[in-house]
Backbone as a chain_set.jsonl record, in Angstrom:
{"seq": "XXXXXXXXXXXXXXXXXXXXXXXXXXXXXXXXXXXXXXXXXXXXXXXXXXXXXXXXXXXXXXXXXXXXXXXXXXXXXXXXXXXXXXXXXXXXXXXXXXXXXXXXXXXXXXXXXXXXXXXXXXXXXXXXXXXXXXXXXXXXXXXXXXXXXXXXXXXXXXXXXX", "coords": {"N": [[89.78, 196.702, 47.981], [92.961, 195.501, 47.206], [94.356, 192.836, 45.147], [96.563, 191.907, 46.436], [96.414, 192.442, 49.117], [95.842, 191.224, 52.425], [93.139, 189.143, 53.134], [91.384, 188.779, 55.827], [89.101, 187.246, 56.474], [89.064, 185.136, 54.644], [91.356, 183.796, 55.379], [90.715, 182.991, 57.975], [88.561, 181.258, 57.413], [89.885, 179.288, 55.989], [91.623, 178.303, 57.968], [89.75, 177.247, 59.783], [88.593, 175.225, 58.241], [90.82, 173.596, 57.937], [91.255, 172.796, 60.573], [88.99, 171.267, 61.036], [89.554, 168.92, 59.73], [91.175, 167.446, 61.406], [90.794, 164.857, 63.566], [89.285, 164.342, 66.784], [90.573, 163.11, 69.893], [89.314, 160.094, 71.143], [86.828, 160.484, 73.548], [86.443, 158.624, 75.638], [88.899, 157.338, 75.767], [90.518, 159.493, 76.391], [89.621, 160.002, 78.968], [90.483, 157.664, 80.265], [93.238, 158.056, 80.287], [93.601, 159.729, 82.403], [93.255, 158.208, 84.649], [93.936, 157.036, 87.958], [96.25, 154.821, 89.658], [94.698, 153.281, 91.308], [92.166, 153.425, 90.086], [92.753, 152.131, 87.677], [93.368, 149.587, 88.661], [90.848, 148.914, 89.675], [89.44, 148.806, 87.267], [90.731, 146.616, 86.039], [89.91, 144.583, 87.756], [87.17, 144.76, 87.236], [86.954, 143.799, 84.636], [87.19, 141.15, 84.894], [89.43, 140.129, 86.24], [90.104, 140.127, 89.146], [92.053, 139.069, 90.769], [94.442, 140.123, 89.937], [94.531, 142.696, 90.701], [96.159, 143.757, 92.769], [98.666, 143.478, 91.569], [98.704, 145.489, 89.64], [98.344, 147.722, 91.262], [100.602, 147.645, 93.019], [102.616, 148.103, 91.227], [102.164, 150.611, 90.399], [100.581, 151.289, 88.096], [99.225, 153.587, 86.155], [96.639, 155.319, 84.276], [97.979, 156.481, 82.091], [100.257, 154.92, 82.067], [99.196, 152.51, 81.445], [99.138, 152.376, 78.747], [101.568, 151.316, 77.873], [101.487, 148.741, 78.738], [101.997, 145.599, 77.84], [101.908, 142.262, 76.421], [104.44, 141.272, 76.953], [105.218, 142.711, 79.162], [103.462, 142.081, 81.253], [104.146, 139.542, 82.608], [106.333, 140.461, 84.079], [105.215, 142.03, 86.014], [103.919, 140.244, 87.525], [101.93, 138.619, 86.397], [101.362, 135.646, 85.038], [99.886, 133.651, 83.76], [99.23, 132.466, 80.648], [96.847, 132.575, 79.077], [95.403, 134.483, 80.485], [97.078, 136.656, 80.135], [96.848, 137.08, 77.357], [94.115, 137.749, 77.221], [93.94, 140.012, 78.908], [95.649, 141.868, 77.598], [94.224, 142.159, 75.25], [91.879, 143.338, 76.228], [92.934, 145.758, 77.173], [93.821, 146.925, 74.768], [91.31, 147.233, 73.551], [90.099, 149.015, 75.35], [91.712, 151.309, 75.067], [91.373, 151.743, 72.422], [93.172, 150.753, 70.479], [94.415, 149.437, 67.57], [95.192, 146.089, 66.623], [98.168, 145.255, 65.212], [98.986, 143.331, 62.346], [101.117, 140.477, 62.567], [102.764, 140.021, 60.421], [103.137, 142.395, 59.073], [104.858, 144.72, 57.122], [107.762, 146.413, 58.226], [108.57, 148.605, 56.875], [106.415, 150.048, 56.164], [104.307, 152.923, 56.782], [103.068, 153.923, 60.038], [99.71, 153.179, 60.776], [97.788, 153.935, 62.616], [96.949, 156.789, 64.071], [96.082, 157.504, 66.603], [97.199, 155.519, 68.258], [99.908, 156.072, 67.947], [99.963, 158.611, 69.08], [99.312, 157.958, 71.735], [101.577, 156.509, 72.488], [103.445, 158.568, 72.571], [102.33, 160.099, 74.561], [102.529, 158.646, 76.851], [104.969, 158.742, 78.571], [105.892, 160.563, 81.564], [106.063, 164.036, 82.368], [106.77, 167.482, 81.502], [106.679, 168.004, 78.717], [105.21, 165.832, 77.664], [102.868, 166.168, 79.126], [101.843, 168.543, 78.084], [101.3, 167.872, 75.476], [98.825, 167.598, 73.048], [96.178, 165.8, 71.453], [95.187, 166.922, 69.122], [97.281, 168.69, 68.352], [99.323, 166.814, 67.986], [98.273, 165.226, 65.905], [98.216, 167.068, 63.814], [100.933, 167.46, 63.375], [101.871, 164.961, 62.823], [103.979, 162.781, 61.133], [103.159, 160.707, 59.516], [101.573, 160.898, 57.203], [103.324, 161.937, 55.421], [105.194, 160.038, 55.127], [107.994, 158.369, 53.836], [109.349, 155.457, 52.703], [112.604, 154.273, 53.554], [115.291, 154.17, 51.182], [116.688, 151.203, 50.564], [118.802, 150.392, 49.054], [120.384, 152.549, 48.192], [122.869, 153.363, 47.064], [123.129, 151.816, 44.763], [121.461, 153.061, 43.036], [122.605, 155.381, 42.254], [124.528, 157.053, 39.73], [127.426, 155.453, 38.327], [129.781, 157.038, 38.526], [129.336, 158.558, 40.788], [129.382, 156.904, 42.936]], "CA": [[90.94, 195.952, 48.454], [93.728, 194.976, 46.078], [94.575, 191.389, 45.164], [97.73, 191.575, 47.245], [96.146, 192.66, 50.531], [95.33, 190.046, 53.132], [91.716, 189.08, 53.438], [91.342, 188.016, 57.079], [87.999, 186.297, 56.506], [89.429, 183.929, 53.892], [92.356, 183.09, 56.182], [89.998, 182.339, 59.067], [87.789, 180.118, 56.908], [90.853, 178.254, 55.648], [92.087, 177.695, 59.21], [88.685, 176.44, 60.373], [88.487, 174.023, 57.427], [91.972, 172.759, 58.253], [91.052, 172.236, 61.892], [87.944, 170.266, 60.973], [90.112, 167.684, 59.211], [91.838, 166.728, 62.484], [89.851, 164.213, 64.467], [89.539, 164.486, 68.212], [90.839, 161.882, 70.619], [88.113, 159.484, 71.687], [86.653, 160.955, 74.93], [86.625, 157.517, 76.586], [90.349, 157.135, 75.887], [91.025, 160.657, 77.107], [89.293, 159.787, 80.38], [91.362, 156.596, 80.771], [94.584, 158.599, 80.493], [93.627, 160.428, 83.695], [93.018, 157.27, 85.741], [94.969, 156.751, 88.953], [96.532, 153.377, 89.716], [93.521, 152.678, 91.968], [91.124, 153.285, 89.066], [93.205, 151.087, 86.749], [93.184, 148.315, 89.365], [89.399, 148.656, 89.701], [89.055, 148.393, 85.915], [91.251, 145.254, 85.845], [88.989, 143.711, 88.494], [85.854, 144.785, 86.59], [86.957, 143.03, 83.379], [87.254, 139.723, 85.21], [90.709, 139.708, 86.795], [90.316, 140.742, 90.459], [93.272, 138.524, 91.375], [95.599, 140.904, 89.492], [94.362, 144.076, 91.159], [97.358, 144.15, 93.519], [99.803, 143.576, 90.635], [98.65, 146.813, 89.031], [98.537, 148.719, 92.322], [101.981, 147.645, 93.533], [103.506, 148.602, 90.169], [101.721, 151.981, 90.121], [100.151, 151.414, 86.703], [98.174, 154.599, 85.991], [96.049, 155.306, 82.933], [99.014, 156.756, 81.085], [101.172, 153.781, 82.041], [98.471, 151.381, 80.855], [99.464, 152.407, 77.324], [102.733, 150.471, 77.577], [101.31, 147.395, 79.274], [101.896, 144.643, 76.741], [102.042, 140.864, 76.827], [105.789, 141.032, 77.473], [105.36, 143.382, 80.459], [102.605, 141.484, 82.28], [104.86, 138.607, 83.492], [107.243, 141.207, 84.942], [104.471, 142.582, 87.141], [103.347, 139.138, 88.294], [100.845, 137.919, 85.708], [102.076, 134.634, 84.252], [98.974, 132.768, 83.049], [99.257, 132.919, 79.256], [95.492, 132.921, 78.62], [95.064, 135.751, 81.124], [97.892, 137.685, 79.468], [96.209, 137.358, 76.065], [92.828, 138.414, 77.446], [94.175, 141.355, 79.458], [96.179, 142.765, 76.556], [93.106, 142.423, 74.342], [90.998, 144.296, 76.914], [93.634, 147.05, 77.2], [93.728, 147.478, 73.4], [89.931, 147.661, 73.341], [89.873, 150.191, 76.183], [92.438, 152.44, 74.502], [91.047, 151.799, 70.99], [94.4, 150.527, 69.72], [94.238, 148.291, 66.673], [96.26, 145.089, 66.653], [98.864, 145.185, 63.929], [99.309, 141.952, 61.957], [102.51, 140.126, 62.843], [103.543, 139.98, 59.186], [103.12, 143.709, 58.438], [106.204, 145.193, 56.831], [108.196, 147.548, 59.04], [108.832, 149.75, 56.006], [105.164, 150.786, 55.967], [104.055, 153.915, 57.836], [102.07, 153.557, 61.039], [98.369, 153.491, 60.311], [96.921, 154.386, 63.69], [97.43, 158.039, 64.645], [95.79, 157.499, 68.035], [98.195, 154.676, 68.93], [101.169, 156.831, 67.954], [99.792, 159.665, 70.082], [99.371, 157.354, 73.064], [102.984, 156.204, 72.777], [104.103, 159.827, 72.93], [101.691, 160.643, 75.759], [102.797, 157.749, 77.969], [105.939, 159.211, 79.571], [105.5, 161.723, 82.347], [106.927, 165.192, 82.156], [106.122, 168.677, 80.994], [106.448, 167.89, 77.276], [104.092, 164.899, 77.473], [101.665, 166.753, 79.716], [101.339, 169.601, 77.197], [100.951, 167.323, 74.173], [97.404, 167.334, 72.811], [95.937, 164.955, 70.284], [95.032, 167.801, 67.95], [98.619, 169.135, 67.943], [100.062, 165.661, 67.486], [97.711, 164.817, 64.611], [98.636, 168.05, 62.808], [102.364, 167.334, 63.12], [102.209, 163.569, 62.607], [104.626, 162.63, 59.828], [102.682, 159.514, 58.824], [101.069, 161.209, 55.871], [104.456, 162.287, 54.576], [106.172, 158.961, 55.278], [108.644, 157.801, 52.664], [110.222, 154.384, 53.165], [114.001, 154.51, 53.182], [115.824, 153.389, 50.075], [117.634, 150.273, 51.176], [119.954, 150.18, 48.202], [120.551, 153.867, 47.619], [124.093, 153.461, 46.261], [122.988, 151.184, 43.461], [120.669, 153.939, 42.199], [123.445, 156.472, 41.809], [125.408, 156.756, 38.579], [128.686, 154.841, 38.761], [130.791, 158.021, 38.854], [129.038, 159.171, 42.087], [129.434, 155.873, 43.986]], "C": [[91.661, 195.373, 47.241], [93.914, 193.469, 46.223], [95.687, 190.989, 46.12], [97.516, 191.789, 48.741], [95.562, 191.401, 51.149], [93.839, 190.182, 53.375], [91.578, 188.177, 54.662], [90.236, 186.974, 57.09], [88.352, 185.013, 55.753], [90.472, 183.118, 54.654], [91.673, 182.334, 57.305], [89.218, 181.13, 58.571], [88.712, 178.975, 56.516], [91.326, 177.535, 56.901], [91.013, 176.812, 59.818], [88.471, 175.165, 59.564], [89.611, 173.054, 57.753], [91.791, 172.075, 59.602], [90.001, 171.142, 61.879], [88.478, 168.922, 60.501], [90.739, 166.83, 60.312], [90.783, 166.162, 63.417], [90.251, 164.472, 65.91], [89.845, 163.108, 68.794], [89.531, 161.375, 71.204], [87.968, 159.905, 73.15], [86.835, 159.848, 75.973], [88.108, 157.237, 76.818], [90.963, 158.281, 76.679], [90.777, 160.52, 78.612], [90.212, 158.728, 80.996], [92.765, 157.113, 81.078], [94.722, 159.303, 81.84], [93.442, 159.494, 84.892], [94.218, 157.176, 86.677], [95.229, 155.257, 88.943], [95.374, 152.636, 90.385], [92.399, 152.442, 90.949], [91.487, 152.224, 88.034], [92.986, 149.713, 87.389], [91.709, 147.94, 89.447], [88.921, 148.183, 88.336], [89.507, 146.959, 85.647], [90.33, 144.258, 86.546], [87.634, 143.628, 87.785], [85.807, 143.997, 85.284], [87.218, 141.544, 83.628], [88.549, 139.22, 85.809], [90.989, 140.362, 88.154], [91.584, 140.246, 91.148], [94.521, 139.312, 90.991], [95.526, 142.372, 89.917], [95.626, 144.575, 91.868], [98.594, 144.271, 92.625], [99.861, 144.972, 90.014], [98.875, 147.914, 90.066], [99.988, 148.799, 92.767], [102.991, 148.143, 92.5], [103.107, 149.999, 89.694], [101.368, 152.204, 88.648], [98.971, 152.391, 86.651], [97.595, 154.47, 84.581], [97.073, 155.552, 81.85], [99.993, 155.601, 80.976], [100.52, 152.548, 81.427], [98.77, 151.262, 79.361], [100.59, 151.428, 76.993], [102.624, 149.064, 78.15], [101.031, 146.457, 78.106], [102.043, 143.234, 77.291], [103.427, 140.574, 77.395], [106.008, 141.693, 78.834], [104.585, 142.668, 81.572], [103.324, 140.443, 83.151], [105.805, 139.32, 84.469], [106.528, 141.824, 86.136], [103.694, 141.502, 87.902], [102.214, 138.374, 87.649], [101.48, 136.928, 84.734], [101.173, 133.659, 83.502], [98.815, 133.286, 81.618], [97.872, 133.321, 78.736], [95.037, 134.249, 79.226], [95.833, 136.904, 80.483], [97.245, 138.074, 78.138], [94.918, 138.158, 76.252], [93.012, 139.838, 77.981], [94.712, 142.316, 78.407], [95.093, 143.104, 75.53], [92.175, 143.469, 74.953], [91.629, 145.694, 76.961], [93.571, 147.71, 75.821], [92.32, 147.983, 73.116], [89.636, 148.945, 74.112], [90.49, 151.437, 75.558], [92.215, 152.609, 73.001], [92.304, 151.693, 70.123], [94.2, 149.285, 68.862], [95.45, 147.366, 66.767], [96.885, 145.013, 65.265], [99.167, 143.725, 63.595], [100.803, 141.681, 62.153], [103.367, 140.188, 61.589], [103.541, 141.312, 58.427], [104.555, 144.213, 58.274], [106.557, 146.403, 57.69], [108.514, 148.775, 58.182], [107.574, 150.576, 55.744], [104.986, 151.814, 57.083], [103.045, 153.378, 58.838], [100.709, 154.001, 60.544], [97.532, 154.203, 61.363], [97.495, 155.622, 64.387], [97.224, 158.03, 66.156], [96.803, 156.657, 68.8], [99.539, 155.387, 69.008], [101.104, 157.952, 68.991], [99.934, 159.085, 71.489], [100.794, 156.978, 73.454], [103.735, 157.457, 73.206], [103.585, 160.383, 74.248], [102.06, 159.848, 77.012], [103.812, 158.276, 78.987], [105.396, 160.404, 80.35], [106.478, 162.853, 82.065], [106.169, 166.315, 81.482], [105.769, 168.557, 79.515], [105.255, 166.97, 76.988], [102.791, 165.476, 77.999], [101.028, 167.782, 78.79], [100.865, 169.069, 75.846], [99.451, 167.049, 74.077], [97.269, 166.5, 71.546], [95.857, 165.794, 69.016], [96.398, 168.256, 67.44], [99.419, 167.976, 67.351], [99.581, 165.268, 66.095], [98.122, 165.772, 63.493], [100.1, 167.854, 62.411], [102.771, 165.918, 62.739], [102.785, 163.345, 61.223], [104.115, 161.448, 59.016], [102.215, 159.775, 57.407], [102.203, 161.507, 54.899], [105.518, 161.185, 54.56], [106.701, 158.491, 53.93], [109.554, 156.685, 53.148], [111.656, 154.636, 52.72], [114.403, 153.641, 51.993], [116.906, 152.481, 50.632], [118.899, 150.104, 50.346], [120.271, 151.467, 47.45], [121.764, 153.955, 46.687], [123.922, 152.848, 44.872], [122.144, 152.049, 42.525], [121.472, 155.117, 41.651], [124.229, 156.094, 40.565], [126.754, 156.28, 39.095], [129.742, 155.864, 39.16], [130.547, 158.7, 40.213], [129.116, 158.162, 43.234], [130.764, 155.849, 44.671]], "O": [[91.024, 194.814, 46.348], [93.661, 192.899, 47.285], [95.739, 189.842, 46.564], [98.343, 191.367, 49.55], [94.881, 190.619, 50.486], [93.358, 191.24, 53.78], [91.646, 186.953, 54.546], [90.42, 185.904, 57.67], [87.976, 183.922, 56.182], [90.474, 181.889, 54.585], [92.0, 181.177, 57.57], [89.209, 180.089, 59.227], [88.357, 177.81, 56.692], [91.425, 176.308, 56.916], [91.321, 175.732, 60.322], [88.194, 174.116, 60.145], [89.396, 171.845, 57.838], [92.136, 170.904, 59.756], [90.108, 170.179, 62.639], [87.909, 167.883, 60.839], [90.826, 165.611, 60.166], [89.978, 166.9, 63.985], [91.405, 164.78, 66.209], [89.43, 162.082, 68.255], [88.729, 162.162, 71.708], [88.899, 159.704, 73.929], [87.327, 160.108, 77.071], [88.519, 156.934, 77.938], [91.823, 158.067, 77.532], [91.628, 160.883, 79.424], [90.666, 158.887, 82.129], [93.404, 156.656, 82.025], [95.829, 159.456, 82.356], [93.469, 159.95, 86.036], [95.367, 157.23, 86.241], [94.505, 154.505, 88.289], [95.105, 151.481, 90.054], [91.763, 151.388, 90.952], [90.613, 151.495, 87.565], [92.482, 148.793, 86.745], [91.36, 146.768, 89.303], [88.098, 147.272, 88.243], [88.748, 146.168, 85.087], [90.008, 143.209, 85.988], [87.02, 142.562, 87.734], [84.732, 143.569, 84.864], [87.439, 140.777, 82.69], [88.761, 138.01, 85.885], [91.985, 141.068, 88.309], [92.128, 140.93, 92.015], [95.554, 139.185, 91.649], [96.368, 143.182, 89.529], [96.102, 145.678, 91.599], [99.475, 145.085, 92.9], [100.935, 145.559, 89.881], [99.522, 148.92, 89.776], [100.546, 149.89, 92.881], [104.095, 148.556, 92.856], [103.645, 150.506, 88.71], [101.8, 153.18, 88.035], [97.858, 152.055, 87.056], [98.014, 153.616, 83.8], [97.042, 154.906, 80.804], [100.507, 155.331, 79.891], [101.21, 151.649, 80.945], [98.666, 150.18, 78.783], [100.562, 150.783, 75.945], [103.569, 148.28, 78.055], [99.976, 146.515, 77.473], [102.274, 143.043, 78.484], [103.562, 139.697, 78.248], [106.892, 141.278, 79.583], [105.026, 142.663, 82.721], [103.124, 140.461, 84.365], [106.044, 138.823, 85.569], [107.155, 142.112, 87.156], [102.913, 141.805, 88.804], [101.587, 137.545, 88.31], [102.065, 137.326, 83.727], [101.67, 132.899, 82.67], [98.329, 134.396, 81.399], [97.752, 134.317, 78.023], [94.368, 135.044, 78.565], [95.295, 137.998, 80.312], [97.112, 139.258, 77.831], [94.664, 139.123, 75.53], [92.318, 140.76, 77.552], [94.27, 143.463, 78.338], [95.058, 144.218, 75.007], [91.735, 144.387, 74.26], [90.932, 146.696, 76.806], [93.301, 148.907, 75.714], [92.15, 149.041, 72.51], [88.999, 149.857, 73.586], [89.863, 152.495, 75.523], [92.789, 153.503, 72.379], [92.476, 152.442, 69.161], [93.859, 148.216, 69.368], [96.58, 147.812, 66.965], [96.205, 144.74, 64.276], [99.563, 142.962, 64.476], [101.639, 142.556, 61.929], [104.578, 140.387, 61.682], [103.908, 141.347, 57.252], [105.359, 144.13, 59.202], [105.742, 147.309, 57.86], [108.706, 149.867, 58.715], [107.647, 151.666, 55.176], [105.456, 151.605, 58.201], [102.259, 152.484, 58.522], [100.573, 155.076, 59.959], [96.654, 154.997, 61.021], [98.417, 155.512, 65.196], [98.085, 158.491, 66.906], [97.224, 157.047, 69.889], [100.229, 155.31, 70.024], [102.081, 158.209, 69.695], [100.608, 159.67, 72.336], [101.177, 157.111, 74.616], [104.57, 157.403, 74.108], [104.316, 161.061, 74.97], [101.908, 160.351, 78.125], [103.523, 158.252, 80.183], [104.553, 161.154, 79.859], [107.587, 162.628, 81.58], [105.071, 166.122, 80.96], [104.682, 168.961, 79.102], [104.397, 167.296, 76.168], [101.735, 165.297, 77.393], [99.803, 167.88, 78.722], [100.109, 169.744, 75.147], [98.881, 166.355, 74.919], [98.148, 166.504, 70.684], [96.393, 165.421, 67.972], [96.654, 168.216, 66.236], [100.105, 168.135, 66.342], [100.392, 165.007, 65.206], [98.35, 165.346, 62.36], [100.466, 168.056, 61.253], [103.922, 165.699, 62.362], [102.143, 163.687, 60.23], [104.609, 161.214, 57.913], [102.44, 158.96, 56.512], [102.048, 161.344, 53.688], [106.614, 161.384, 54.036], [105.932, 158.249, 53.0], [110.458, 156.945, 53.942], [111.89, 155.155, 51.628], [113.915, 152.523, 51.828], [117.931, 152.957, 51.12], [119.944, 149.719, 50.869], [120.407, 151.469, 46.226], [121.677, 154.569, 45.623], [124.521, 153.326, 43.909], [122.116, 151.788, 41.322], [121.055, 155.767, 40.692], [124.558, 154.923, 40.374], [127.174, 156.665, 40.186], [130.537, 155.588, 40.058], [131.449, 159.35, 40.741], [128.933, 158.537, 44.392], [130.978, 155.043, 45.577]]}, "num_chains": 1, "name": "protein.A"}
């Protein structure tokens, strides 16, 4: 075989090495994404908030919708006790394995949590979201290639180009 001919075995080994680098979505999180609103309501009751079971049921919060349940959304669905809001959002983050970002983190930094970014994309319903897999998302995720925007781009150009 000449140096210029394709060696299929080396291509296959390269592809398998590349695939090994991509982590899989946590199986517990994957299971949560399939929950019905009834299962979400049961989970809410099981973590100590049976009084809010109907809030989740009447608003049809499924496993995929649980991704977007934040402290600002809970009052809109009928949960107004601030301590309960804090505890429920903490439990949701723990369930979905989403890390809490510090309030003072610069918005110019890339997102650190690939799984959280995937969950945001997976949340909406529809054919595109349904087909999205964690493996495909992780391969295409631009976080590794993130470049913060130049806020003062014009001042970097030579004066004759401004």
